[in-house]
């Protein structure tokens, strides 16, 4: 094996650059490795038999491909050895930017699905956009506020993309036509089980005067607070689906297409695929009715959120202006729906209308047409059925199913926490990454002191590794002996980072007075980006940073509590931090987090969940035992009944613990006096104050946090919980999820 790699790399280095491996610079070596990987893929590629499943997604949050590709090829050690013997190392590539074509969970899920399908020998090709600038790079100003910088990921050439100029197609808008140029990425299944393809498109102008054309792929989610931004976003969506469908039709033919492919629509963003496929069918002389019938068989839709602001709607006038032919088709679909519902007493057309009050409702368009609709965790699917999409559930109950999310254990255990994976393999008597279902065997060691001790040592080493990384990367000194309480995810009010920081503020204020002396030292670690235009989320970041500055510099509480907000959370940072976490904060308001997937990654790496009964936390408790996690706060039904008369101001006035924490927003204790008036007002005096009930859950959060910290002192007791979480994490493999999609939706006869 060694010789084979040595020879192959030498050959590619010579052909590409006329150099020896030793003489290559970093970028050249990266490209040589990419070429090697792609060549191996050509060798291992297999034909598809039967139907092909296709994933349409506006986001793919991939992270680094070099390490995961070598990992899946099972060649990491061998390649590392060849590189070392030639004066290089794989770690040289640590600082190459992630592929960050996504915002958060939805994009990362798409990446996990691709990995799982290939590893489970399921044909699943992905289509998306190759953004010139991915998700922005985050840093903090001196005053703690978020700064955004464009992500210039192509500073170093892309070693893995294969440009397919010859398969470029045109995408037509009312005012101009653009050329969609595809770039293919090999998706390598574990041990080369299967090679699938992710195809990402770039936009090219056709003539010199179409300067707008290339803007289409310039940024992921251009700021859509302006009219021009919205228009660009609509153009992106149409660009993706039109280019992809043209390619699919040229590959499979339009005749009987429904027998050859199934397309999964990842949230509302690619739903324009429905009218576009009708458009393309009509162009090949099919009737509208036949085309619509085809769509009903080809498409399935996954919903990823119940937040009303995230259920996409477009102004009819905008759509008419940008893609008039598509708008015309949507009008026709809407007419058919109206006709179909005219005699229906169960549901009213009003609730289902695709076009209403001058707006096009994308979720309604999907629900009418697709064959399958799914949510991403049990509670989420239940909420879709009873609230968000209840009218559609009444109409088409048979379309609905749940597909609880998952994560790939290859990246999120094998690659990021090798020592743990090896230890688990040893205990369970198999390659645990390959046969994750056997991880359940770990349970039989729940009272084995030696095993518990070894687990603690592995966690401790991971914490020390993280501390050295943090020192190098940020110049901070984290104490590995403290309890790591982590909240890592997008910053959003519903995820309630504010609740976490209020908990920390409470501990600090009381520790300063000499209380909580019995608790172990605690380090709160936050990471996550706020949308550039989301003011409240940005204020919350600034507040956390301001709190951190005061606490971290207070000698009274040194050795008791520290807070760090790590900048620029991305896949690579997650891979370093997750193996080091002790306590995973998953504290969204019950009923708001569709699923969460970070919760699963943390669980698989032995963190215990401190969370609300929301999203997949519920299923984590079902699998690992509620007694092995820390659940607090209002349940979903309680949230709903409290909503009616919720009075946070009264809570604030009558509960000293709440008042004490909330007042620090304006007291000047952390930053300027009245510095966080906007946050304060949103909790106390807004029209709909404390929308996510931070104050209602604060006291129970604090007492749950104290319980967990207390338990941490009892090594054996806490490690057993950690073990039980690891042992029951197999359900959260995206291999399981993808098999469910395959069986129930994609390849069902
Ligand atoms: C987007 C927006 C944008 C406008 C402001 C409000 C808002 C709220 C939520 C979203 C999320 C968009 C969809 C999404 O990323 N959903 C996430 O999907 C994950 C994978 O299924 C799931 O684990 C997360 O719970 C869910 O938030």
XYZ file of C-alpha atoms and ligand atoms in Angstrom:
776
model
C 0.000 0.000 0.000
C 2.742 2.404 1.027
C 4.642 1.836 -2.190
C 1.513 2.208 -4.281
C 0.809 5.632 -2.778
C 4.413 6.726 -2.946
C 4.548 5.820 -6.645
C 1.199 7.333 -7.517
C 1.903 10.615 -5.746
C 5.324 10.794 -7.365
C 3.783 10.233 -10.755
C 1.068 12.878 -10.336
C 3.569 15.382 -8.913
C 5.829 14.848 -11.889
C 3.063 15.046 -14.514
C 1.340 18.061 -12.967
C 4.284 20.130 -11.757
C 7.452 18.401 -12.936
C 8.568 18.123 -9.310
C 9.319 15.518 -6.684
C 6.880 15.202 -3.756
C 9.486 16.813 -1.514
C 9.750 19.858 -3.752
C 5.993 20.572 -3.892
C 4.665 23.588 -2.045
C 1.563 23.239 0.100
C -0.946 24.170 -2.577
C 0.651 21.895 -5.140
C 0.713 19.002 -2.727
C -2.946 19.624 -1.889
C -3.824 19.449 -5.576
C -1.773 16.306 -6.040
C -3.616 14.661 -3.176
C -6.942 15.764 -4.658
C -5.975 14.286 -8.017
C -4.977 11.043 -6.333
C -8.316 10.800 -4.540
C -10.262 11.507 -7.718
C -8.270 8.977 -9.696
C -8.998 6.296 -7.106
C -12.691 7.187 -7.331
C -12.705 6.615 -11.069
C -11.341 3.171 -10.376
C -13.959 2.330 -7.757
C -17.046 3.868 -9.365
C -19.924 1.439 -9.879
C -22.975 1.486 -12.092
C -26.299 2.263 -10.533
C -28.934 -0.372 -10.702
C -32.497 0.718 -10.152
C -33.726 4.168 -9.212
C -31.477 7.090 -8.349
C -32.321 9.329 -5.424
C -31.415 12.988 -5.810
C -31.026 15.651 -3.148
C -31.797 19.270 -4.017
C -30.397 21.684 -1.474
C -29.425 25.340 -1.500
C -26.912 24.498 1.264
C -24.156 21.947 1.829
C -22.019 22.540 4.891
C -19.231 20.178 4.027
C -16.200 21.199 6.058
C -12.864 19.838 4.901
C -12.830 17.121 2.272
C -9.201 16.017 2.353
C -9.315 14.379 5.758
C -12.767 12.846 5.426
C -12.007 11.471 1.974
C -8.779 9.835 3.140
C -10.624 8.595 6.212
C -13.392 6.992 4.169
C -10.803 5.474 1.853
C -9.120 4.139 5.008
C -5.831 5.533 3.768
C -5.065 8.277 6.280
C -2.163 6.571 8.011
C -0.570 5.376 4.835
C -0.737 8.769 3.147
C 0.542 10.463 6.291
C 3.535 8.149 6.312
C 4.363 8.830 2.679
C 4.099 12.561 3.311
C 6.282 12.387 6.411
C 8.965 10.476 4.567
C 8.937 13.280 2.017
C 9.204 16.110 4.472
C 5.482 16.962 4.638
C 2.537 16.264 6.925
C -1.225 16.083 6.569
C -1.522 18.727 9.283
C -0.183 21.283 6.785
C -3.714 21.470 5.418
C -5.428 22.302 8.710
C -5.661 25.968 7.806
C -7.202 25.517 4.384
C -10.711 26.942 4.586
C -13.735 24.713 5.044
C -16.237 24.280 2.255
C -18.898 26.398 3.949
C -21.800 26.419 1.494
C -24.296 26.414 4.316
C -25.514 28.236 7.395
C -26.159 25.562 9.975
C -28.034 22.354 10.676
C -29.881 22.098 7.394
C -26.697 22.342 5.329
C -24.700 20.052 7.596
C -27.500 17.475 7.456
C -27.246 17.475 3.666
C -23.518 16.754 3.929
C -24.065 13.948 6.460
C -26.724 12.410 4.207
C -24.386 12.310 1.224
C -21.724 10.587 3.335
C -24.209 8.077 4.707
C -25.822 7.190 1.400
C -22.466 6.463 -0.224
C -21.426 4.446 2.819
C -24.680 2.456 2.782
C -24.405 1.703 -0.932
C -27.379 3.879 -1.754
C -27.349 5.982 -4.902
C -27.922 9.577 -3.848
C -26.548 12.437 -5.920
C -26.675 15.993 -4.632
C -27.221 19.243 -6.522
C -26.369 22.695 -5.210
C -24.564 25.971 -5.824
C -20.807 26.503 -5.713
C -20.882 29.864 -3.982
C -17.911 32.048 -4.691
C -18.085 33.200 -1.082
C -19.406 30.754 1.487
C -20.737 31.648 4.905
C -18.938 34.740 6.236
C -15.954 34.526 8.531
C -16.761 35.829 12.006
C -14.541 37.838 14.318
C -15.214 40.160 17.239
C -14.518 43.870 17.533
C -12.904 45.242 20.699
C -16.353 46.019 22.082
C -17.401 42.375 21.590
C -19.687 42.814 18.617
C -19.692 40.502 15.616
C -17.744 41.434 12.510
C -18.301 39.678 9.204
C -15.708 39.206 6.553
C -16.211 37.566 3.153
C -15.169 33.929 3.026
C -12.543 33.742 0.334
C -12.267 29.966 0.247
C -10.692 29.786 -3.203
C -7.441 31.422 -2.053
C -6.063 27.945 -2.531
C -7.202 26.014 -5.574
C -9.972 23.539 -5.067
C -8.263 20.152 -5.246
C -11.447 18.111 -5.328
C -13.665 19.816 -7.904
C -13.962 18.356 -11.373
C -15.203 21.005 -13.780
C -17.630 19.734 -16.414
C -17.734 22.604 -18.867
C -19.223 20.324 -21.540
C -22.327 19.794 -19.403
C -23.054 23.477 -18.873
C -26.648 24.593 -19.556
C -28.484 27.884 -19.923
C -30.888 29.209 -17.335
C -33.353 31.819 -18.539
C -34.644 34.782 -16.597
C -37.004 37.405 -17.967
C -34.193 39.894 -18.424
C -31.186 37.734 -19.242
C -29.861 34.201 -19.637
C -26.970 32.743 -17.657
C -24.778 29.753 -18.221
C -24.696 27.218 -15.392
C -21.326 25.487 -15.201
C -21.178 22.326 -13.094
C -18.378 21.240 -10.764
C -18.536 17.653 -9.557
C -17.305 16.342 -6.234
C -16.840 12.661 -5.535
C -18.695 11.517 -2.445
C -16.760 8.544 -1.184
C -18.532 5.905 0.864
C -16.657 4.233 3.725
C -14.245 1.604 2.289
C -15.327 2.753 -1.181
C -18.737 1.131 -0.704
C -20.054 3.508 -3.339
C -19.055 6.710 -5.072
C -21.842 9.246 -5.507
C -21.638 12.751 -6.914
C -22.322 16.190 -5.539
C -22.759 18.604 -8.407
C -22.409 22.329 -7.620
C -23.123 25.024 -10.197
C -21.461 28.343 -10.900
C -23.072 31.073 -12.981
C -21.376 32.603 -16.022
C -22.547 35.582 -18.018
C -23.163 34.917 -21.692
C -22.472 38.420 -22.951
C -20.470 41.311 -21.598
C -23.402 43.512 -20.641
C -24.977 40.989 -18.260
C -23.057 42.068 -15.204
C -25.816 40.822 -12.898
C -25.541 37.256 -14.109
C -22.531 36.204 -12.079
C -23.917 37.729 -8.918
C -26.137 34.676 -8.769
C -23.493 32.450 -7.241
C -21.502 35.158 -5.487
C -22.764 34.672 -1.937
C -24.633 32.150 0.130
C -27.916 33.829 1.198
C -27.312 37.377 0.114
C -28.810 39.780 2.589
C -32.488 39.668 1.719
C -33.609 42.602 3.824
C -33.653 44.668 0.611
C -35.672 44.204 -2.546
C -32.537 43.583 -4.586
C -31.385 40.961 -2.067
C -34.699 39.103 -2.260
C -34.574 39.160 -6.005
C -31.096 37.702 -6.008
C -32.150 34.968 -3.612
C -35.061 34.060 -5.887
C -32.711 33.995 -8.852
C -30.372 31.647 -6.961
C -33.163 29.229 -6.228
C -34.385 29.133 -9.777
C -30.836 28.888 -11.094
C -30.203 25.792 -8.961
C -33.337 23.899 -9.895
C -33.394 24.783 -13.572
C -29.776 23.823 -14.188
C -30.124 20.627 -12.157
C -33.341 19.495 -13.842
C -31.967 20.138 -17.312
C -28.992 17.968 -16.435
C -31.195 15.256 -14.992
C -33.411 15.206 -18.069
C -30.454 14.987 -20.413
C -29.114 12.093 -18.352
C -32.274 10.057 -17.826
C -34.601 11.323 -20.535
C -37.983 12.839 -19.763
C -39.879 9.711 -20.762
C -40.762 7.674 -17.643
C -38.511 9.895 -15.581
C -40.657 9.061 -12.547
C -39.492 5.433 -12.758
C -35.841 6.416 -12.767
C -35.438 9.104 -10.144
C -36.850 10.535 -6.929
C -35.974 14.071 -5.834
C -35.875 15.055 -2.178
C -36.443 18.794 -1.675
C -34.418 20.034 1.288
C -36.791 22.593 2.807
C -38.650 25.241 0.820
C -35.651 26.691 -1.049
C -35.648 24.254 -4.006
C -39.436 23.999 -4.363
C -39.352 25.956 -7.630
C -38.194 22.616 -9.045
C -41.869 21.660 -9.223
C -43.040 24.354 -11.658
C -39.701 24.197 -13.485
C -40.079 20.490 -14.191
C -43.574 21.198 -15.507
C -42.089 23.964 -17.625
C -39.481 21.604 -19.093
C -42.079 18.885 -19.699
C -44.340 21.303 -21.549
C -41.380 22.326 -23.692
C -41.081 18.674 -24.697
C -44.723 18.730 -25.745
C -46.202 17.059 -22.703
C -49.597 18.221 -21.467
C -49.825 20.232 -18.274
C -51.805 17.481 -16.554
C -49.324 14.768 -17.480
C -46.467 16.972 -16.322
C -48.105 17.658 -12.979
C -48.757 13.976 -12.487
C -45.071 13.286 -13.108
C -44.133 15.838 -10.453
C -46.419 14.177 -7.938
C -44.414 11.001 -8.309
C -40.954 12.518 -8.486
C -40.838 14.983 -5.604
C -40.762 14.625 -1.836
C -40.424 17.498 0.647
C -38.692 17.785 3.998
C -39.693 20.560 6.363
C -36.938 21.786 8.706
C -38.531 24.450 10.843
C -41.773 25.603 12.372
C -40.565 29.179 12.791
C -43.144 31.199 10.842
C -40.520 33.607 9.507
C -38.675 30.760 7.876
C -41.605 29.351 5.885
C -40.795 30.984 2.607
C -43.165 33.244 0.736
C -42.483 35.369 -2.325
C -44.217 38.484 -3.568
C -46.169 37.489 -6.641
C -45.021 40.667 -8.352
C -41.372 39.814 -7.774
C -41.786 36.305 -9.098
C -43.747 37.559 -12.089
C -40.958 39.985 -12.829
C -38.049 37.528 -12.555
C -39.481 34.223 -13.811
C -42.834 34.986 -15.461
C -43.232 31.586 -17.131
C -42.794 29.854 -13.772
C -45.254 32.183 -12.094
C -47.785 31.324 -14.793
C -47.410 27.631 -14.021
C -47.828 28.230 -10.289
C -51.052 30.128 -11.026
C -52.311 27.118 -12.932
C -51.432 24.782 -10.079
C -53.254 27.107 -7.717
C -56.341 26.993 -9.948
C -56.334 23.213 -9.941
C -56.062 23.196 -6.173
C -58.974 25.624 -5.912
C -61.045 23.384 -8.127
C -60.116 20.277 -6.167
C -60.951 21.836 -2.825
C -64.171 23.511 -3.918
C -66.273 20.662 -2.566
C -64.098 19.754 0.381
C -65.624 20.379 3.786
C -62.574 19.289 5.797
C -60.256 22.070 4.767
C -60.669 25.530 3.390
C -58.925 26.664 0.236
C -57.780 29.743 2.147
C -55.441 27.714 4.344
C -54.007 25.781 1.427
C -53.798 28.417 -1.287
C -50.483 28.552 -3.087
C -51.090 32.162 -4.066
C -52.788 34.332 -1.482
C -52.844 38.075 -0.830
C -50.274 38.619 -3.538
C -47.825 36.122 -2.053
C -46.653 32.725 -3.254
C -46.498 30.223 -0.397
C -43.808 27.719 -1.162
C -44.663 25.136 1.510
C -48.257 24.987 0.241
C -47.032 24.460 -3.301
C -44.915 21.538 -2.115
C -47.559 19.943 0.100
C -50.110 19.916 -2.704
C -47.837 18.287 -5.234
C -45.302 16.029 -3.531
C -45.794 12.351 -2.728
C -44.170 12.505 0.727
C -43.834 15.158 3.411
C -41.611 14.659 6.429
C -40.436 16.347 9.582
C -37.016 15.777 11.125
C -37.801 14.549 14.666
C -40.827 12.993 16.354
C -42.042 16.107 18.109
C -41.416 18.199 15.006
C -43.484 15.927 12.774
C -46.252 15.971 15.391
C -46.237 19.773 15.402
C -46.366 19.824 11.603
C -49.425 17.577 11.751
C -51.254 19.477 14.449
C -50.238 23.080 13.652
C -47.872 24.190 10.909
C -49.235 21.960 8.140
C -52.423 20.705 9.812
C -54.620 21.557 6.822
C -52.432 19.335 4.631
C -52.400 16.568 7.196
C -56.201 16.539 7.174
C -56.184 16.425 3.402
C -53.379 13.927 2.822
C -52.530 12.050 6.054
C -50.859 9.299 4.029
C -48.207 11.706 2.739
C -46.798 12.401 6.197
C -44.026 10.596 7.992
C -41.238 11.287 10.431
C -37.563 10.890 9.619
C -35.557 11.712 12.701
C -32.261 13.342 11.709
C -28.896 11.723 12.162
C -25.189 12.439 11.837
C -22.397 10.517 10.163
C -20.337 8.626 12.718
C -17.438 8.631 10.275
C -16.779 12.352 10.569
C -18.318 12.841 14.015
C -16.690 9.936 15.820
C -14.065 8.133 13.745
C -12.429 11.190 12.245
C -12.804 13.711 15.073
C -12.299 11.403 18.067
C -10.070 8.606 16.946
C -8.860 7.544 20.385
C -12.420 7.107 21.624
C -13.424 5.252 18.451
C -10.477 2.867 18.854
C -11.276 2.231 22.491
C -14.920 1.536 21.655
C -13.873 -0.808 18.863
C -11.661 -2.681 21.270
C -14.436 -3.008 23.851
C -17.129 -3.954 21.367
C -14.972 -6.292 19.356
C -15.441 -4.735 15.912
C -14.727 -1.601 13.897
C -17.284 0.497 15.732
C -17.542 3.076 12.971
C -18.426 0.363 10.487
C -20.800 -1.484 12.823
C -22.161 1.263 14.992
C -25.144 -0.818 16.066
C -22.708 -2.813 18.250
C -21.945 0.256 20.317
C -24.802 -0.903 22.538
C -22.363 -3.526 23.901
C -20.696 -0.709 25.789
C -23.641 -0.789 28.198
C -22.355 -4.009 29.743
C -19.344 -2.003 31.007
C -21.482 0.597 32.770
C -20.198 -0.427 36.216
C -16.692 -1.393 35.162
C -14.394 1.024 36.994
C -11.534 0.472 34.591
C -13.629 1.284 31.533
C -15.161 4.325 33.211
C -11.725 5.524 34.189
C -10.393 5.075 30.664
C -13.351 7.007 29.233
C -12.599 9.840 31.627
C -8.930 9.796 30.598
C -9.836 9.994 26.927
C -12.157 12.906 27.587
C -9.478 14.610 29.649
C -6.904 14.195 26.895
C -9.369 15.624 24.364
C -9.913 18.589 26.660
C -6.175 19.134 26.973
C -5.789 18.927 23.197
C -8.536 21.480 22.816
C -6.892 23.766 25.361
C -3.603 23.697 23.449
C -5.461 24.440 20.257
C -7.305 27.344 21.908
C -4.040 28.713 23.184
C -2.459 28.626 19.771
C -5.488 29.851 17.858
C -6.894 32.473 20.240
C -4.223 32.994 22.884
C -6.539 31.958 25.706
C -5.814 29.611 28.585
C -8.649 27.254 29.320
C -8.302 24.989 32.339
C -8.811 21.364 31.234
C -9.688 20.429 34.814
C -12.818 22.568 34.724
C -16.211 21.292 33.528
C -16.754 22.227 29.867
C -20.323 23.404 29.361
C -20.788 24.060 25.659
C -23.417 25.728 23.534
C -22.405 25.655 19.884
C -24.927 26.488 17.172
C -26.305 29.410 15.194
C -27.225 32.345 17.391
C -30.984 32.667 17.463
C -33.432 33.888 20.066
C -35.313 30.595 20.028
C -32.134 28.645 20.804
C -31.840 30.826 23.907
C -28.139 31.567 24.264
C -29.527 34.289 26.537
C -30.798 31.660 28.956
C -27.345 30.067 29.093
C -25.542 33.318 29.745
C -28.063 34.339 32.416
C -27.301 31.039 34.122
C -23.587 31.817 33.993
C -24.187 35.357 35.240
C -26.157 33.967 38.162
C -23.336 31.601 39.130
C -20.783 34.376 38.846
C -22.677 36.909 40.940
C -23.213 34.382 43.700
C -19.735 32.879 43.544
C -18.419 36.387 43.997
C -20.325 36.507 47.260
C -18.730 33.234 48.324
C -21.676 31.005 47.476
C -21.546 27.777 45.443
C -18.138 27.023 46.933
C -18.875 23.320 46.591
C -19.163 23.418 42.778
C -16.297 22.376 40.528
C -14.700 25.006 38.336
C -16.821 25.579 35.252
C -15.928 26.867 31.775
C -18.779 27.979 29.522
C -17.862 27.733 25.870
C -20.044 29.419 23.274
C -19.592 29.436 19.530
C -21.882 30.341 16.660
C -22.642 32.962 14.056
C -25.549 35.398 13.917
C -27.108 36.243 10.554
C -25.546 39.502 9.398
C -28.883 41.319 9.459
C -30.219 39.851 12.720
C -29.838 42.670 15.237
C -31.055 40.918 18.373
C -28.788 37.903 17.813
C -25.856 40.250 17.369
C -26.691 42.069 20.602
C -26.714 38.725 22.395
C -23.226 37.921 21.083
C -21.982 41.282 22.267
C -23.524 40.785 25.684
C -21.942 37.338 26.105
C -18.566 38.762 25.108
C -18.972 41.625 27.566
C -19.936 39.271 30.374
C -16.936 37.083 29.504
C -14.503 39.993 29.688
C -15.635 41.003 33.158
C -15.798 37.487 34.579
C -12.523 36.283 33.074
C -10.701 39.261 34.582
C -12.224 39.043 38.043
C -9.686 37.633 40.484
C -12.451 36.969 43.054
C -13.855 34.202 40.898
C -10.631 32.994 39.303
C -10.507 29.208 39.475
C -14.313 29.092 39.737
C -15.861 30.273 36.485
C -14.729 31.332 33.011
C -16.609 32.144 29.830
C -15.337 32.023 26.261
C -17.065 32.880 23.022
C -14.930 31.310 20.315
C -15.074 33.151 16.988
C -15.898 31.694 13.589
C -17.679 28.472 14.489
C -17.511 26.086 11.554
C -17.323 22.367 10.865
C -13.593 22.192 11.626
C -13.961 23.931 14.981
C -16.866 21.632 15.823
C -14.648 18.621 15.146
C -12.153 19.874 17.715
C -14.565 21.032 20.369
C -17.195 18.292 20.404
C -14.839 15.517 21.636
C -13.857 17.802 24.541
C -17.337 18.700 25.816
C -18.678 17.485 29.170
C -22.113 19.071 29.131
C -24.080 19.795 25.950
C -26.507 22.702 26.219
C -29.644 22.115 24.102
C -31.984 24.629 25.643
C -34.344 25.854 22.928
C -37.864 26.750 23.944
C -39.866 23.509 23.788
C -41.555 23.240 20.392
C -39.132 25.462 18.479
C -36.039 23.415 17.569
C -37.132 21.053 14.826
C -34.516 18.464 15.706
C -30.997 19.674 16.310
C -28.054 17.577 15.187
C -25.257 19.055 17.301
C -27.007 17.415 20.245
C -26.416 14.031 18.574
C -22.744 14.728 17.811
C -22.109 15.721 21.402
C -23.945 12.683 22.741
C -21.953 10.294 20.571
C -18.781 11.843 21.962
C -19.846 11.321 25.548
C -21.277 14.673 26.579
C -24.442 14.540 28.658
C -27.312 16.699 27.478
C -28.580 19.497 29.646
C -31.658 20.506 27.774
C -35.323 21.092 27.311
C -37.780 18.512 26.126
C -37.509 19.635 22.520
C -36.496 18.335 19.099
C -34.340 15.240 19.106
C -33.447 15.774 22.787
C -36.611 13.839 23.475
C -35.348 10.901 21.454
C -31.896 11.154 23.062
C -33.630 10.685 26.412
C -35.707 7.838 25.030
C -32.585 6.037 23.810
C -30.088 6.841 26.571
C -32.452 7.280 29.499
C -33.717 10.547 30.939
C -31.854 9.686 34.145
C -28.595 9.944 32.210
C -29.298 13.474 31.045
C -30.539 16.695 32.613
C -33.957 17.836 31.499
C -35.550 21.040 32.739
C -38.118 23.657 31.835
C -41.560 23.882 30.319
C -42.742 21.151 27.983
C -44.298 21.989 24.645
C -47.892 21.741 25.880
C -47.017 23.867 28.920
C -45.471 26.513 26.685
C -48.688 26.621 24.711
C -50.933 27.061 27.710
C -48.666 29.593 29.389
C -48.524 31.642 26.177
C -52.098 32.828 26.665
C -51.366 34.941 29.718
C -47.606 35.082 29.819
C -46.377 38.027 31.840
C -42.584 38.136 31.965
C -42.575 41.566 33.586
C -44.346 40.179 36.609
C -41.920 37.273 36.788
C -39.070 39.739 36.621
C -40.461 41.941 39.343
C -41.364 39.117 41.694
C -38.386 36.791 41.316
C -35.114 38.205 42.684
C -32.953 35.657 40.840
C -34.509 36.686 37.532
C -34.332 40.393 38.242
C -30.716 40.158 39.282
C -29.664 38.513 36.004
C -31.840 40.612 33.690
C -30.783 43.893 35.285
C -27.188 43.299 34.236
C -28.324 44.081 30.689
C -28.745 47.711 31.659
C -26.877 48.213 34.932
C -23.494 48.754 33.335
C -22.011 45.797 35.168
C -21.122 44.235 31.857
C -20.289 47.000 29.417
C -22.028 50.343 29.192
C -24.991 51.420 31.271
C -28.130 50.778 29.190
C -25.792 48.967 26.794
C -28.258 46.162 26.108
C -31.511 48.058 26.373
C -32.739 46.380 23.177
C -32.413 42.937 24.750
C -33.933 44.162 28.015
C -36.912 45.670 26.222
C -37.488 42.536 24.179
C -37.787 40.561 27.416
C -39.815 42.967 29.510
C -41.652 45.656 27.567
C -41.977 44.571 23.958
C -45.371 44.065 22.389
C -44.884 40.326 22.609
C -42.346 40.246 25.443
C -39.938 37.361 25.998
C -41.276 35.480 23.013
C -39.184 32.415 23.808
C -39.880 32.393 27.548
C -36.330 32.717 28.760
C -37.525 34.077 32.070
C -40.086 31.336 32.615
C -37.343 28.704 32.343
C -34.516 30.555 34.084
C -34.906 29.271 37.638
C -35.342 25.678 36.572
C -32.356 26.004 34.243
C -30.183 27.293 37.063
C -31.106 24.501 39.429
C -30.599 21.862 36.745
C -27.203 23.326 35.897
C -26.184 23.243 39.532
C -27.271 19.595 39.800
C -25.220 18.653 36.769
C -22.124 20.509 37.991
C -22.477 18.890 41.381
C -22.757 15.436 39.842
C -19.603 16.043 37.852
C -17.584 15.858 41.050
C -18.674 12.258 41.454
C -16.489 10.757 38.723
C -18.025 7.358 38.489
C -21.586 8.587 38.648
C -21.096 11.174 35.917
C -19.004 8.930 33.675
C -21.653 6.275 33.771
C -24.116 8.770 32.324
C -21.577 9.654 29.685
C -21.075 5.973 28.864
C -24.813 5.385 28.611
C -25.106 8.204 26.108
C -22.321 6.862 23.924
C -23.701 3.339 24.161
C -27.107 4.452 22.914
C -26.051 6.796 20.141
C -26.389 4.329 17.257
C -29.949 5.439 16.568
C -28.598 8.889 15.692
C -26.449 7.676 12.832
C -27.519 9.279 9.558
C -27.078 5.778 8.098
C -30.285 4.879 9.919
C -32.000 8.048 8.703
C -30.939 7.578 5.106
C -32.125 3.957 5.095
C -35.519 5.168 6.285
C -35.720 7.709 3.455
C -34.631 5.013 1.014
C -37.147 2.449 2.223
C -40.161 4.651 2.875
C -39.773 7.322 0.214
C -37.173 6.900 -2.511
C -37.296 3.271 -3.514
C -40.761 2.272 -2.351
C -42.625 0.323 -4.984
C -34.260 30.042 9.471
C -34.705 31.280 9.815
C -34.411 32.388 8.918
C -35.228 33.623 9.217
C -35.334 33.878 10.679
C -35.958 32.728 11.407
C -35.402 31.436 11.008
C -35.589 30.359 11.815
C -35.115 29.134 11.479
C -34.450 28.969 10.290
C -33.959 27.615 9.995
C -34.033 27.212 8.576
C -34.014 25.760 8.400
C -33.012 25.036 9.255
O -31.810 25.216 9.151
N -33.516 24.174 10.096
C -32.701 23.313 10.935
O -32.624 22.063 10.283
C -31.861 21.118 11.007
C -31.761 19.880 10.151
O -33.018 19.308 9.984
C -32.517 20.856 12.344
O -31.717 19.953 13.075
C -32.668 22.145 13.135
O -33.400 21.914 14.314
C -33.387 23.183 12.284
O -33.386 24.448 12.914
